[in-house]
Amino acid sequence: MKAGWQIKPLGELCDILDNRRKPVTKSDRIAGPYPYYGATGIQDFVSDFIFDEPLVLVGEDGAKWESGENTAFPIEGKCWVNNHAHVLRPIRERLIDNWLIYFLNHSDLTEYVSGLTVPKLNQGSLREIRIPLAPMEEQRRIVTLLDEAFADIATAKANAEKNLQNARELFTRISGSVLAQYAKTSQEITLEALVEPDCSLSYGIVQPGDEVADGLHIVRPVDMTTDVVMLDGLKRIDPALANSYARTTLKGNDILLCVRGTTGTVALAHSELAGANVTRGIVPIRFDPAKLSQQFGYYLLRSEPAQLQIQAKTYGTALQQINIRDLRQLTLPVPAPQDQEVIVQRLSALEEETKQLTAAYENKLTALDDLKKSLLHQAFSGQLTQ
């Protein structure tokens, strides 16, 4: 411990005003001038208030305690607070609000949390949280450094996230440009006219049921996070549930198109998925090799012309989806077979470049998160000097 620092329980450093907070029913929440706070921030507005001073709120439940992604935040002015947030008034002669917020939001608090279904930080445990306490002047200096550093990190993360999104969209945009170069020798053909005769372009299993050990593997939209879907991590279900869905049984190397949720997402089923099936949100696609190769079809569905059509036919707000009827009528530009091979080679090279670019931005985001953790560790161990 750095000279002059102490470790103190939170109960000695804050007045806990939980007995003044007031539960608010849904009928109490009406349009009004004062914000109403729950565990994670502003939820609604109410017509009256119970607090009228700067305070710190801490989520009682629902926070990610083990990861240090907690929900401490400042409030100022008139507001109501429900019974899912603790209300703290730091003793400001000893503790700066943001020192407390930084510590609570980026610390592993699992030892103070109880409950399995809904992990909860109760008031007694809250009081026992042990916090490193620097002299007031040093708290101010370190908080200022953290404020400045975190503002810069937030800006850098926003830029990196924007660049990452642009890098992920790069393939879609450029592939459309590559295909446009062959427009004069391409034919516009519907998707249903390009697939194998036994490829029905159908939805998968509507109600897959519960997990079954040693059951049938199924692919869900949530599994389509990589370019190639593998067996590892897939849900397994009762094989009998797939009896009526033989039309969507995978052969391996199928193209998987998401038609519910993140519509337009495309992935390839690895050869080890032969015999597996898909759920309602996925349509397996196998192109007729006499018309176009599976690899070219994979790139074609990811290209801008196809994605724009999918977006145009997608409907719904809470759950977005595209009808099978509309999907079957997608029109795709199909060049001559010799041109398809050239395009595949060009797009394969482009795909590799975009993967390297996205990996670079993902690494940058990871590095920025690591930098935050390092700064916080230094801050609360007395090592943050500049």
mmCIF file of C-alpha atoms in Angstrom:
data_model
loop_
_atom_site.group_PDB
_atom_site.id
_atom_site.type_symbol
_atom_site.label_atom_id
_atom_site.label_comp_id
_atom_site.label_asym_id
_atom_site.label_seq_id
_atom_site.Cartn_x
_atom_site.Cartn_y
_atom_site.Cartn_z
ATOM 1 C CA MET A 1 0.000 0.000 0.000
ATOM 2 C CA LYS A 2 1.339 3.414 -0.939
ATOM 3 C CA ALA A 3 2.378 5.599 1.977
ATOM 4 C CA GLY A 4 -0.494 7.768 3.161
ATOM 5 C CA TRP A 5 -3.165 5.499 1.622
ATOM 6 C CA GLN A 6 -5.722 3.446 3.545
ATOM 7 C CA ILE A 7 -8.177 0.635 2.837
ATOM 8 C CA LYS A 8 -11.616 1.449 4.183
ATOM 9 C CA PRO A 9 -15.061 -0.215 4.028
ATOM 10 C CA LEU A 10 -17.521 1.760 1.936
ATOM 11 C CA GLY A 11 -19.884 2.091 4.896
ATOM 12 C CA GLU A 12 -17.358 4.391 6.588
ATOM 13 C CA LEU A 13 -17.050 6.630 3.550
ATOM 14 C CA CYS A 14 -20.645 7.062 2.396
ATOM 15 C CA ASP A 15 -24.068 7.781 3.769
ATOM 16 C CA ILE A 16 -26.345 5.115 2.264
ATOM 17 C CA LEU A 17 -29.762 6.663 1.657
ATOM 18 C CA ASP A 18 -31.657 3.555 0.574
ATOM 19 C CA ASN A 19 -34.375 4.134 3.149
ATOM 20 C CA ARG A 20 -35.292 7.348 1.320
ATOM 21 C CA ARG A 21 -35.694 5.811 -2.128
ATOM 22 C CA LYS A 22 -39.231 5.096 -3.216
ATOM 23 C CA PRO A 23 -40.507 2.253 -5.431
ATOM 24 C CA VAL A 24 -42.476 3.596 -8.367
ATOM 25 C CA THR A 25 -45.182 1.625 -10.118
ATOM 26 C CA LYS A 26 -45.729 1.836 -13.834
ATOM 27 C CA SER A 27 -48.829 3.955 -13.279
ATOM 28 C CA ASP A 28 -46.713 6.475 -11.344
ATOM 29 C CA ARG A 29 -44.468 7.091 -14.339
ATOM 30 C CA ILE A 30 -45.866 9.927 -16.395
ATOM 31 C CA ALA A 31 -44.378 12.635 -18.552
ATOM 32 C CA GLY A 32 -42.760 15.093 -16.208
ATOM 33 C CA PRO A 33 -39.708 17.253 -15.583
ATOM 34 C CA TYR A 34 -37.867 14.894 -13.225
ATOM 35 C CA PRO A 35 -36.009 11.728 -14.275
ATOM 36 C CA TYR A 36 -36.731 8.361 -12.691
ATOM 37 C CA TYR A 37 -33.747 6.088 -12.116
ATOM 38 C CA GLY A 38 -33.488 2.314 -11.891
ATOM 39 C CA ALA A 39 -30.458 0.055 -11.654
ATOM 40 C CA THR A 40 -29.042 0.980 -15.049
ATOM 41 C CA GLY A 41 -29.945 4.608 -15.570
ATOM 42 C CA ILE A 42 -32.874 6.747 -16.644
ATOM 43 C CA GLN A 43 -35.948 4.602 -17.311
ATOM 44 C CA ASP A 44 -38.792 7.071 -17.573
ATOM 45 C CA PHE A 45 -40.068 10.335 -16.134
ATOM 46 C CA VAL A 46 -42.280 11.075 -13.138
ATOM 47 C CA SER A 47 -44.133 14.119 -11.915
ATOM 48 C CA ASP A 48 -42.566 14.394 -8.472
ATOM 49 C CA PHE A 49 -39.154 13.789 -6.913
ATOM 50 C CA ILE A 50 -37.556 12.392 -3.782
ATOM 51 C CA PHE A 51 -33.862 13.371 -4.145
ATOM 52 C CA ASP A 52 -32.581 16.856 -4.830
ATOM 53 C CA GLU A 53 -28.787 16.757 -4.467
ATOM 54 C CA PRO A 54 -25.715 15.278 -6.192
ATOM 55 C CA LEU A 55 -25.508 11.559 -5.361
ATOM 56 C CA VAL A 56 -24.063 8.294 -6.643
ATOM 57 C CA LEU A 57 -26.310 5.393 -7.633
ATOM 58 C CA VAL A 58 -25.142 1.765 -7.683
ATOM 59 C CA GLY A 59 -27.105 -1.021 -9.362
ATOM 60 C CA GLU A 60 -28.321 -3.572 -6.840
ATOM 61 C CA ASP A 61 -28.871 -6.347 -9.361
ATOM 62 C CA GLY A 62 -28.248 -7.092 -13.034
ATOM 63 C CA ALA A 63 -24.683 -5.793 -13.177
ATOM 64 C CA LYS A 64 -21.798 -7.849 -14.536
ATOM 65 C CA TRP A 65 -20.077 -8.057 -11.187
ATOM 66 C CA GLU A 66 -17.380 -10.547 -12.157
ATOM 67 C CA SER A 67 -16.214 -8.564 -15.189
ATOM 68 C CA GLY A 68 -16.029 -5.179 -13.522
ATOM 69 C CA GLU A 69 -18.801 -3.812 -15.779
ATOM 70 C CA ASN A 70 -20.976 -2.486 -13.003
ATOM 71 C CA THR A 71 -23.537 0.296 -12.877
ATOM 72 C CA ALA A 72 -22.372 3.124 -10.653
ATOM 73 C CA PHE A 73 -23.198 6.569 -12.025
ATOM 74 C CA PRO A 74 -23.717 10.122 -10.757
ATOM 75 C CA ILE A 75 -27.030 11.953 -10.503
ATOM 76 C CA GLU A 76 -27.642 15.626 -9.964
ATOM 77 C CA GLY A 77 -30.833 17.493 -9.271
ATOM 78 C CA LYS A 78 -34.371 16.351 -8.626
ATOM 79 C CA CYS A 79 -35.129 12.677 -9.305
ATOM 80 C CA TRP A 80 -36.827 9.514 -8.108
ATOM 81 C CA VAL A 81 -34.898 6.281 -7.550
ATOM 82 C CA ASN A 82 -36.531 2.850 -7.435
ATOM 83 C CA ASN A 83 -35.604 -0.048 -5.179
ATOM 84 C CA HIS A 84 -33.173 -1.629 -7.680
ATOM 85 C CA ALA A 85 -30.431 0.925 -7.073
ATOM 86 C CA HIS A 86 -28.479 1.886 -3.961
ATOM 87 C CA VAL A 87 -28.256 5.601 -3.208
ATOM 88 C CA LEU A 88 -24.890 6.825 -1.884
ATOM 89 C CA ARG A 89 -23.826 10.200 -0.587
ATOM 90 C CA PRO A 90 -20.010 10.160 -0.346
ATOM 91 C CA ILE A 91 -18.556 11.897 2.687
ATOM 92 C CA ARG A 92 -16.908 14.465 0.481
ATOM 93 C CA GLU A 93 -14.275 15.521 2.978
ATOM 94 C CA ARG A 94 -12.826 12.032 2.506
ATOM 95 C CA LEU A 95 -14.040 10.681 -0.839
ATOM 96 C CA ILE A 96 -14.518 12.198 -4.299
ATOM 97 C CA ASP A 97 -17.602 10.991 -6.169
ATOM 98 C CA ASN A 98 -15.717 9.995 -9.326
ATOM 99 C CA TRP A 99 -13.059 8.145 -7.318
ATOM 100 C CA LEU A 100 -15.878 5.999 -5.953
ATOM 101 C CA ILE A 101 -17.538 5.588 -9.374
ATOM 102 C CA TYR A 102 -14.314 4.589 -11.119
ATOM 103 C CA PHE A 103 -13.560 2.056 -8.421
ATOM 104 C CA LEU A 104 -17.024 0.469 -8.321
ATOM 105 C CA ASN A 105 -17.420 0.305 -12.092
ATOM 106 C CA HIS A 106 -14.126 -1.401 -12.773
ATOM 107 C CA SER A 107 -13.660 -3.738 -9.815
ATOM 108 C CA ASP A 108 -14.487 -7.407 -9.415
ATOM 109 C CA LEU A 109 -17.190 -7.344 -6.736
ATOM 110 C CA THR A 110 -18.235 -10.991 -6.896
ATOM 111 C CA GLU A 111 -17.189 -11.686 -3.304
ATOM 112 C CA TYR A 112 -19.817 -9.188 -2.127
ATOM 113 C CA VAL A 113 -22.626 -10.519 -4.336
ATOM 114 C CA SER A 114 -25.177 -13.187 -3.402
ATOM 115 C CA GLY A 115 -27.869 -15.028 -5.341
ATOM 116 C CA LEU A 116 -27.711 -17.375 -8.324
ATOM 117 C CA THR A 117 -30.671 -16.577 -10.552
ATOM 118 C CA VAL A 118 -30.319 -12.819 -10.041
ATOM 119 C CA PRO A 119 -26.955 -11.886 -8.495
ATOM 120 C CA LYS A 120 -27.626 -9.112 -5.990
ATOM 121 C CA LEU A 121 -25.471 -6.662 -4.088
ATOM 122 C CA ASN A 122 -27.384 -6.130 -0.851
ATOM 123 C CA GLN A 123 -26.949 -3.145 1.429
ATOM 124 C CA GLY A 124 -24.971 -5.029 4.071
ATOM 125 C CA SER A 125 -22.453 -6.283 1.523
ATOM 126 C CA LEU A 126 -22.303 -2.854 -0.088
ATOM 127 C CA ARG A 127 -21.142 -1.380 3.202
ATOM 128 C CA GLU A 128 -18.359 -3.983 3.430
ATOM 129 C CA ILE A 129 -16.799 -3.250 0.030
ATOM 130 C CA ARG A 130 -13.212 -2.303 0.738
ATOM 131 C CA ILE A 131 -11.931 0.628 -1.261
ATOM 132 C CA PRO A 132 -8.407 2.085 -1.447
ATOM 133 C CA LEU A 133 -8.480 5.630 -0.129
ATOM 134 C CA ALA A 134 -5.863 8.165 -1.201
ATOM 135 C CA PRO A 135 -5.486 11.616 0.354
ATOM 136 C CA MET A 136 -8.000 14.084 -1.122
ATOM 137 C CA GLU A 137 -5.476 16.026 -3.210
ATOM 138 C CA GLU A 138 -4.156 12.799 -4.725
ATOM 139 C CA GLN A 139 -7.713 11.598 -5.428
ATOM 140 C CA ARG A 140 -8.348 14.813 -7.363
ATOM 141 C CA ARG A 141 -5.131 14.476 -9.335
ATOM 142 C CA ILE A 142 -5.743 10.834 -10.241
ATOM 143 C CA VAL A 143 -9.402 11.392 -11.129
ATOM 144 C CA THR A 144 -8.373 14.254 -13.426
ATOM 145 C CA LEU A 145 -5.837 11.996 -15.133
ATOM 146 C CA LEU A 146 -8.437 9.229 -15.525
ATOM 147 C CA ASP A 147 -11.054 11.658 -16.863
ATOM 148 C CA GLU A 148 -8.648 12.953 -19.503
ATOM 149 C CA ALA A 149 -7.302 9.516 -20.413
ATOM 150 C CA PHE A 150 -10.739 7.910 -20.599
ATOM 151 C CA ALA A 151 -12.051 10.738 -22.787
ATOM 152 C CA ASP A 152 -9.163 10.147 -25.192
ATOM 153 C CA ILE A 153 -9.722 6.375 -25.055
ATOM 154 C CA ALA A 154 -13.444 6.840 -25.737
ATOM 155 C CA THR A 155 -12.634 8.939 -28.801
ATOM 156 C CA ALA A 156 -10.086 6.389 -30.006
ATOM 157 C CA LYS A 157 -12.572 3.534 -29.462
ATOM 158 C CA ALA A 158 -15.310 5.363 -31.350
ATOM 159 C CA ASN A 159 -12.959 5.891 -34.277
ATOM 160 C CA ALA A 160 -11.732 2.289 -34.179
ATOM 161 C CA GLU A 161 -15.290 0.943 -33.994
ATOM 162 C CA LYS A 162 -16.312 3.093 -36.960
ATOM 163 C CA ASN A 163 -13.270 1.938 -38.910
ATOM 164 C CA LEU A 164 -14.008 -1.668 -37.937
ATOM 165 C CA GLN A 165 -17.561 -1.351 -39.229
ATOM 166 C CA ASN A 166 -16.279 0.207 -42.445
ATOM 167 C CA ALA A 167 -13.743 -2.609 -42.841
ATOM 168 C CA ARG A 168 -16.476 -5.224 -42.372
ATOM 169 C CA GLU A 169 -18.614 -3.510 -45.017
ATOM 170 C CA LEU A 170 -15.693 -3.073 -47.399
ATOM 171 C CA PHE A 171 -16.055 -6.520 -48.979
ATOM 172 C CA THR A 172 -19.747 -5.974 -49.671
ATOM 173 C CA ARG A 173 -19.141 -2.642 -51.397
ATOM 174 C CA ILE A 174 -16.104 -3.624 -53.453
ATOM 175 C CA SER A 175 -17.544 -6.983 -54.485
ATOM 176 C CA GLY A 176 -20.426 -5.101 -56.045
ATOM 177 C CA SER A 177 -17.943 -3.018 -58.033
ATOM 178 C CA VAL A 178 -16.114 -6.142 -59.204
ATOM 179 C CA LEU A 179 -19.366 -7.736 -60.373
ATOM 180 C CA ALA A 180 -20.354 -4.522 -62.171
ATOM 181 C CA GLN A 181 -17.293 -4.891 -64.386
ATOM 182 C CA TYR A 182 -18.876 -8.036 -65.828
ATOM 183 C CA ALA A 183 -22.379 -6.614 -66.126
ATOM 184 C CA LYS A 184 -22.420 -6.708 -69.933
ATOM 185 C CA THR A 185 -21.707 -10.435 -70.031
ATOM 186 C CA SER A 186 -23.898 -11.351 -67.031
ATOM 187 C CA GLN A 187 -27.463 -12.597 -66.921
ATOM 188 C CA GLU A 188 -29.922 -11.613 -64.207
ATOM 189 C CA ILE A 189 -31.332 -14.902 -62.884
ATOM 190 C CA THR A 190 -33.577 -15.540 -59.895
ATOM 191 C CA LEU A 191 -32.191 -17.389 -56.905
ATOM 192 C CA GLU A 192 -34.724 -20.218 -57.227
ATOM 193 C CA ALA A 193 -33.580 -20.828 -60.819
ATOM 194 C CA LEU A 194 -29.937 -21.163 -59.776
ATOM 195 C CA VAL A 195 -30.108 -23.780 -57.006
ATOM 196 C CA GLU A 196 -29.925 -27.550 -57.226
ATOM 197 C CA PRO A 197 -33.259 -29.304 -57.932
ATOM 198 C CA ASP A 198 -33.399 -30.726 -54.383
ATOM 199 C CA CYS A 199 -32.619 -27.367 -52.743
ATOM 200 C CA SER A 200 -36.065 -26.152 -51.679
ATOM 201 C CA LEU A 201 -35.032 -22.745 -50.273
ATOM 202 C CA SER A 202 -37.056 -23.423 -47.147
ATOM 203 C CA TYR A 203 -37.051 -22.406 -43.502
ATOM 204 C CA GLY A 204 -35.590 -24.834 -40.990
ATOM 205 C CA ILE A 205 -37.021 -26.313 -37.787
ATOM 206 C CA VAL A 206 -39.604 -24.004 -36.201
ATOM 207 C CA GLN A 207 -39.565 -25.444 -32.655
ATOM 208 C CA PRO A 208 -36.216 -27.139 -31.995
ATOM 209 C CA GLY A 209 -36.985 -27.867 -28.341
ATOM 210 C CA ASP A 210 -34.520 -28.394 -25.520
ATOM 211 C CA GLU A 211 -30.906 -29.475 -25.616
ATOM 212 C CA VAL A 212 -30.470 -33.257 -25.941
ATOM 213 C CA ALA A 213 -27.160 -34.961 -25.247
ATOM 214 C CA ASP A 214 -25.870 -36.794 -28.323
ATOM 215 C CA GLY A 215 -28.803 -35.379 -30.315
ATOM 216 C CA LEU A 216 -28.926 -33.841 -33.803
ATOM 217 C CA HIS A 217 -26.788 -30.755 -34.363
ATOM 218 C CA ILE A 218 -28.648 -27.643 -35.488
ATOM 219 C CA VAL A 219 -27.418 -24.260 -36.668
ATOM 220 C CA ARG A 220 -29.151 -21.139 -35.311
ATOM 221 C CA PRO A 221 -28.692 -17.510 -36.397
ATOM 222 C CA VAL A 222 -26.689 -16.903 -33.204
ATOM 223 C CA ASP A 223 -24.164 -19.488 -34.438
ATOM 224 C CA MET A 224 -23.408 -17.496 -37.601
ATOM 225 C CA THR A 225 -20.614 -15.400 -36.131
ATOM 226 C CA THR A 226 -17.828 -16.714 -38.363
ATOM 227 C CA ASP A 227 -17.420 -17.254 -42.103
ATOM 228 C CA VAL A 228 -17.532 -21.038 -41.640
ATOM 229 C CA VAL A 229 -19.813 -22.698 -39.077
ATOM 230 C CA MET A 230 -18.316 -25.744 -37.342
ATOM 231 C CA LEU A 231 -19.874 -28.439 -35.135
ATOM 232 C CA ASP A 232 -18.220 -27.208 -31.978
ATOM 233 C CA GLY A 233 -20.678 -25.304 -29.771
ATOM 234 C CA LEU A 234 -23.823 -26.129 -31.758
ATOM 235 C CA LYS A 235 -27.019 -27.033 -29.951
ATOM 236 C CA ARG A 236 -28.206 -30.652 -30.171
ATOM 237 C CA ILE A 237 -31.888 -31.594 -30.276
ATOM 238 C CA ASP A 238 -34.147 -34.644 -30.419
ATOM 239 C CA PRO A 239 -33.663 -36.049 -33.963
ATOM 240 C CA ALA A 240 -37.404 -36.754 -34.185
ATOM 241 C CA LEU A 241 -38.047 -33.002 -34.281
ATOM 242 C CA ALA A 242 -36.287 -32.874 -37.645
ATOM 243 C CA ASN A 243 -38.381 -35.594 -39.267
ATOM 244 C CA SER A 244 -40.585 -33.037 -41.012
ATOM 245 C CA TYR A 245 -37.617 -30.931 -42.100
ATOM 246 C CA ALA A 246 -35.630 -33.284 -44.311
ATOM 247 C CA ARG A 247 -35.639 -30.566 -46.983
ATOM 248 C CA THR A 248 -33.249 -28.453 -44.868
ATOM 249 C CA THR A 249 -30.864 -31.261 -43.916
ATOM 250 C CA LEU A 250 -27.331 -30.056 -44.563
ATOM 251 C CA LYS A 251 -24.975 -31.828 -46.944
ATOM 252 C CA GLY A 252 -21.876 -29.897 -45.924
ATOM 253 C CA ASN A 253 -20.513 -26.843 -47.721
ATOM 254 C CA ASP A 254 -24.056 -25.441 -47.840
ATOM 255 C CA ILE A 255 -24.428 -21.675 -47.874
ATOM 256 C CA LEU A 256 -26.388 -20.540 -44.820
ATOM 257 C CA LEU A 257 -28.455 -17.399 -45.263
ATOM 258 C CA CYS A 258 -30.035 -15.743 -42.223
ATOM 259 C CA VAL A 259 -33.635 -14.740 -42.950
ATOM 260 C CA ARG A 260 -34.730 -13.808 -39.426
ATOM 261 C CA GLY A 261 -33.054 -11.354 -37.087
ATOM 262 C CA THR A 262 -29.807 -10.314 -38.758
ATOM 263 C CA THR A 263 -31.205 -10.842 -42.255
ATOM 264 C CA GLY A 264 -28.614 -11.130 -44.986
ATOM 265 C CA THR A 265 -25.879 -12.658 -42.844
ATOM 266 C CA VAL A 266 -24.118 -15.360 -44.863
ATOM 267 C CA ALA A 267 -21.885 -18.235 -43.739
ATOM 268 C CA LEU A 268 -20.695 -21.593 -45.026
ATOM 269 C CA ALA A 269 -21.518 -24.887 -43.338
ATOM 270 C CA HIS A 270 -18.340 -26.920 -42.842
ATOM 271 C CA SER A 271 -18.306 -30.393 -44.415
ATOM 272 C CA GLU A 272 -18.534 -31.890 -40.894
ATOM 273 C CA LEU A 273 -22.090 -30.508 -40.654
ATOM 274 C CA ALA A 274 -23.386 -33.049 -43.194
ATOM 275 C CA GLY A 275 -26.583 -34.510 -41.700
ATOM 276 C CA ALA A 276 -27.178 -31.572 -39.350
ATOM 277 C CA ASN A 277 -30.120 -29.180 -39.748
ATOM 278 C CA VAL A 278 -31.020 -25.515 -39.258
ATOM 279 C CA THR A 279 -33.670 -23.557 -37.382
ATOM 280 C CA ARG A 280 -36.467 -21.303 -38.611
ATOM 281 C CA GLY A 281 -34.169 -18.316 -39.122
ATOM 282 C CA ILE A 282 -31.842 -19.935 -41.689
ATOM 283 C CA VAL A 283 -32.251 -21.061 -45.296
ATOM 284 C CA PRO A 284 -29.619 -23.526 -46.646
ATOM 285 C CA ILE A 285 -28.567 -22.866 -50.240
ATOM 286 C CA ARG A 286 -26.829 -25.213 -52.695
ATOM 287 C CA PHE A 287 -26.226 -23.826 -56.154
ATOM 288 C CA ASP A 288 -26.408 -25.932 -59.296
ATOM 289 C CA PRO A 289 -22.731 -26.374 -60.269
ATOM 290 C CA ALA A 290 -23.711 -26.290 -63.952
ATOM 291 C CA LYS A 291 -24.797 -22.667 -63.439
ATOM 292 C CA LEU A 292 -22.390 -21.331 -60.856
ATOM 293 C CA SER A 293 -19.934 -22.640 -58.283
ATOM 294 C CA GLN A 294 -20.774 -22.732 -54.593
ATOM 295 C CA GLN A 295 -17.860 -20.428 -53.801
ATOM 296 C CA PHE A 296 -18.972 -17.881 -56.387
ATOM 297 C CA GLY A 297 -22.534 -18.106 -55.075
ATOM 298 C CA TYR A 298 -21.242 -17.473 -51.548
ATOM 299 C CA TYR A 299 -19.538 -14.281 -52.674
ATOM 300 C CA LEU A 300 -22.532 -13.318 -54.806
ATOM 301 C CA LEU A 301 -24.928 -13.440 -51.841
ATOM 302 C CA ARG A 302 -22.541 -11.321 -49.774
ATOM 303 C CA SER A 303 -22.185 -8.713 -52.522
ATOM 304 C CA GLU A 304 -23.888 -5.332 -52.482
ATOM 305 C CA PRO A 305 -26.473 -6.103 -55.214
ATOM 306 C CA ALA A 306 -27.808 -9.123 -53.286
ATOM 307 C CA GLN A 307 -27.600 -7.473 -49.856
ATOM 308 C CA LEU A 308 -29.493 -4.394 -51.023
ATOM 309 C CA GLN A 309 -32.310 -6.587 -52.331
ATOM 310 C CA ILE A 310 -32.449 -8.506 -49.049
ATOM 311 C CA GLN A 311 -32.599 -5.269 -47.069
ATOM 312 C CA ALA A 312 -35.364 -3.941 -49.332
ATOM 313 C CA LYS A 313 -37.470 -7.062 -48.739
ATOM 314 C CA THR A 314 -36.812 -7.253 -44.996
ATOM 315 C CA TYR A 315 -39.739 -6.214 -42.817
ATOM 316 C CA GLY A 316 -40.562 -5.998 -39.114
ATOM 317 C CA THR A 317 -39.275 -3.864 -36.241
ATOM 318 C CA ALA A 318 -38.973 -6.022 -33.134
ATOM 319 C CA LEU A 319 -37.974 -9.009 -35.288
ATOM 320 C CA GLN A 320 -36.777 -8.428 -38.828
ATOM 321 C CA GLN A 321 -37.310 -11.136 -41.435
ATOM 322 C CA ILE A 322 -37.714 -11.816 -45.140
ATOM 323 C CA ASN A 323 -40.376 -14.026 -46.717
ATOM 324 C CA ILE A 324 -39.297 -17.145 -48.578
ATOM 325 C CA ARG A 325 -41.374 -15.992 -51.559
ATOM 326 C CA ASP A 326 -39.340 -12.787 -51.794
ATOM 327 C CA LEU A 327 -36.089 -14.634 -51.180
ATOM 328 C CA ARG A 328 -36.697 -17.002 -54.079
ATOM 329 C CA GLN A 329 -37.219 -14.040 -56.408
ATOM 330 C CA LEU A 330 -33.904 -12.346 -55.642
ATOM 331 C CA THR A 331 -32.154 -11.634 -58.943
ATOM 332 C CA LEU A 332 -28.432 -12.308 -59.124
ATOM 333 C CA PRO A 333 -25.955 -11.281 -61.850
ATOM 334 C CA VAL A 334 -24.422 -14.476 -63.265
ATOM 335 C CA PRO A 335 -21.386 -14.071 -65.560
ATOM 336 C CA ALA A 336 -19.968 -16.736 -67.860
ATOM 337 C CA PRO A 337 -18.271 -19.693 -66.075
ATOM 338 C CA GLN A 338 -14.748 -18.581 -67.054
ATOM 339 C CA ASP A 339 -15.426 -15.114 -65.638
ATOM 340 C CA GLN A 340 -16.786 -16.615 -62.414
ATOM 341 C CA GLU A 341 -13.429 -18.240 -61.684
ATOM 342 C CA VAL A 342 -11.577 -14.951 -62.237
ATOM 343 C CA ILE A 343 -14.013 -13.127 -59.952
ATOM 344 C CA VAL A 344 -13.629 -15.785 -57.230
ATOM 345 C CA GLN A 345 -9.871 -15.326 -57.285
ATOM 346 C CA ARG A 346 -10.168 -11.538 -57.035
ATOM 347 C CA LEU A 347 -12.761 -11.675 -54.264
ATOM 348 C CA SER A 348 -10.802 -14.301 -52.322
ATOM 349 C CA ALA A 349 -7.821 -11.942 -52.269
ATOM 350 C CA LEU A 350 -10.083 -9.056 -51.244
ATOM 351 C CA GLU A 351 -11.619 -11.140 -48.478
ATOM 352 C CA GLU A 352 -8.199 -11.937 -47.055
ATOM 353 C CA GLU A 353 -7.249 -8.260 -47.064
ATOM 354 C CA THR A 354 -10.460 -7.226 -45.315
ATOM 355 C CA LYS A 355 -9.956 -9.953 -42.688
ATOM 356 C CA GLN A 356 -6.498 -8.578 -41.940
ATOM 357 C CA LEU A 357 -7.914 -5.066 -41.727
ATOM 358 C CA THR A 358 -10.747 -6.047 -39.378
ATOM 359 C CA ALA A 359 -8.318 -8.032 -37.222
ATOM 360 C CA ALA A 360 -6.135 -4.930 -36.886
ATOM 361 C CA TYR A 361 -9.055 -2.810 -35.651
ATOM 362 C CA GLU A 362 -10.282 -5.580 -33.346
ATOM 363 C CA ASN A 363 -6.784 -5.768 -31.866
ATOM 364 C CA LYS A 364 -6.803 -2.004 -31.407
ATOM 365 C CA LEU A 365 -10.101 -2.147 -29.512
ATOM 366 C CA THR A 366 -8.731 -4.914 -27.300
ATOM 367 C CA ALA A 367 -5.603 -2.854 -26.671
ATOM 368 C CA LEU A 368 -7.701 0.170 -25.668
ATOM 369 C CA ASP A 369 -9.705 -1.951 -23.209
ATOM 370 C CA ASP A 370 -6.463 -3.332 -21.796
ATOM 371 C CA LEU A 371 -5.135 0.209 -21.466
ATOM 372 C CA LYS A 372 -8.195 1.213 -19.413
ATOM 373 C CA LYS A 373 -7.695 -1.750 -17.102
ATOM 374 C CA SER A 374 -4.005 -0.937 -16.751
ATOM 375 C CA LEU A 375 -4.709 2.722 -15.928
ATOM 376 C CA LEU A 376 -7.308 1.749 -13.324
ATOM 377 C CA HIS A 377 -4.958 -0.772 -11.736
ATOM 378 C CA GLN A 378 -2.269 1.888 -11.566
ATOM 379 C CA ALA A 379 -4.734 4.441 -10.238
ATOM 380 C CA PHE A 380 -5.962 2.374 -7.303
ATOM 381 C CA SER A 381 -2.541 1.009 -6.426
ATOM 382 C CA GLY A 382 -0.950 4.448 -6.292
ATOM 383 C CA GLN A 383 1.201 3.986 -9.405
ATOM 384 C CA LEU A 384 -0.510 6.502 -11.722
ATOM 385 C CA THR A 385 1.926 9.397 -11.730
ATOM 386 C CA GLN A 386 1.352 11.043 -15.111
#
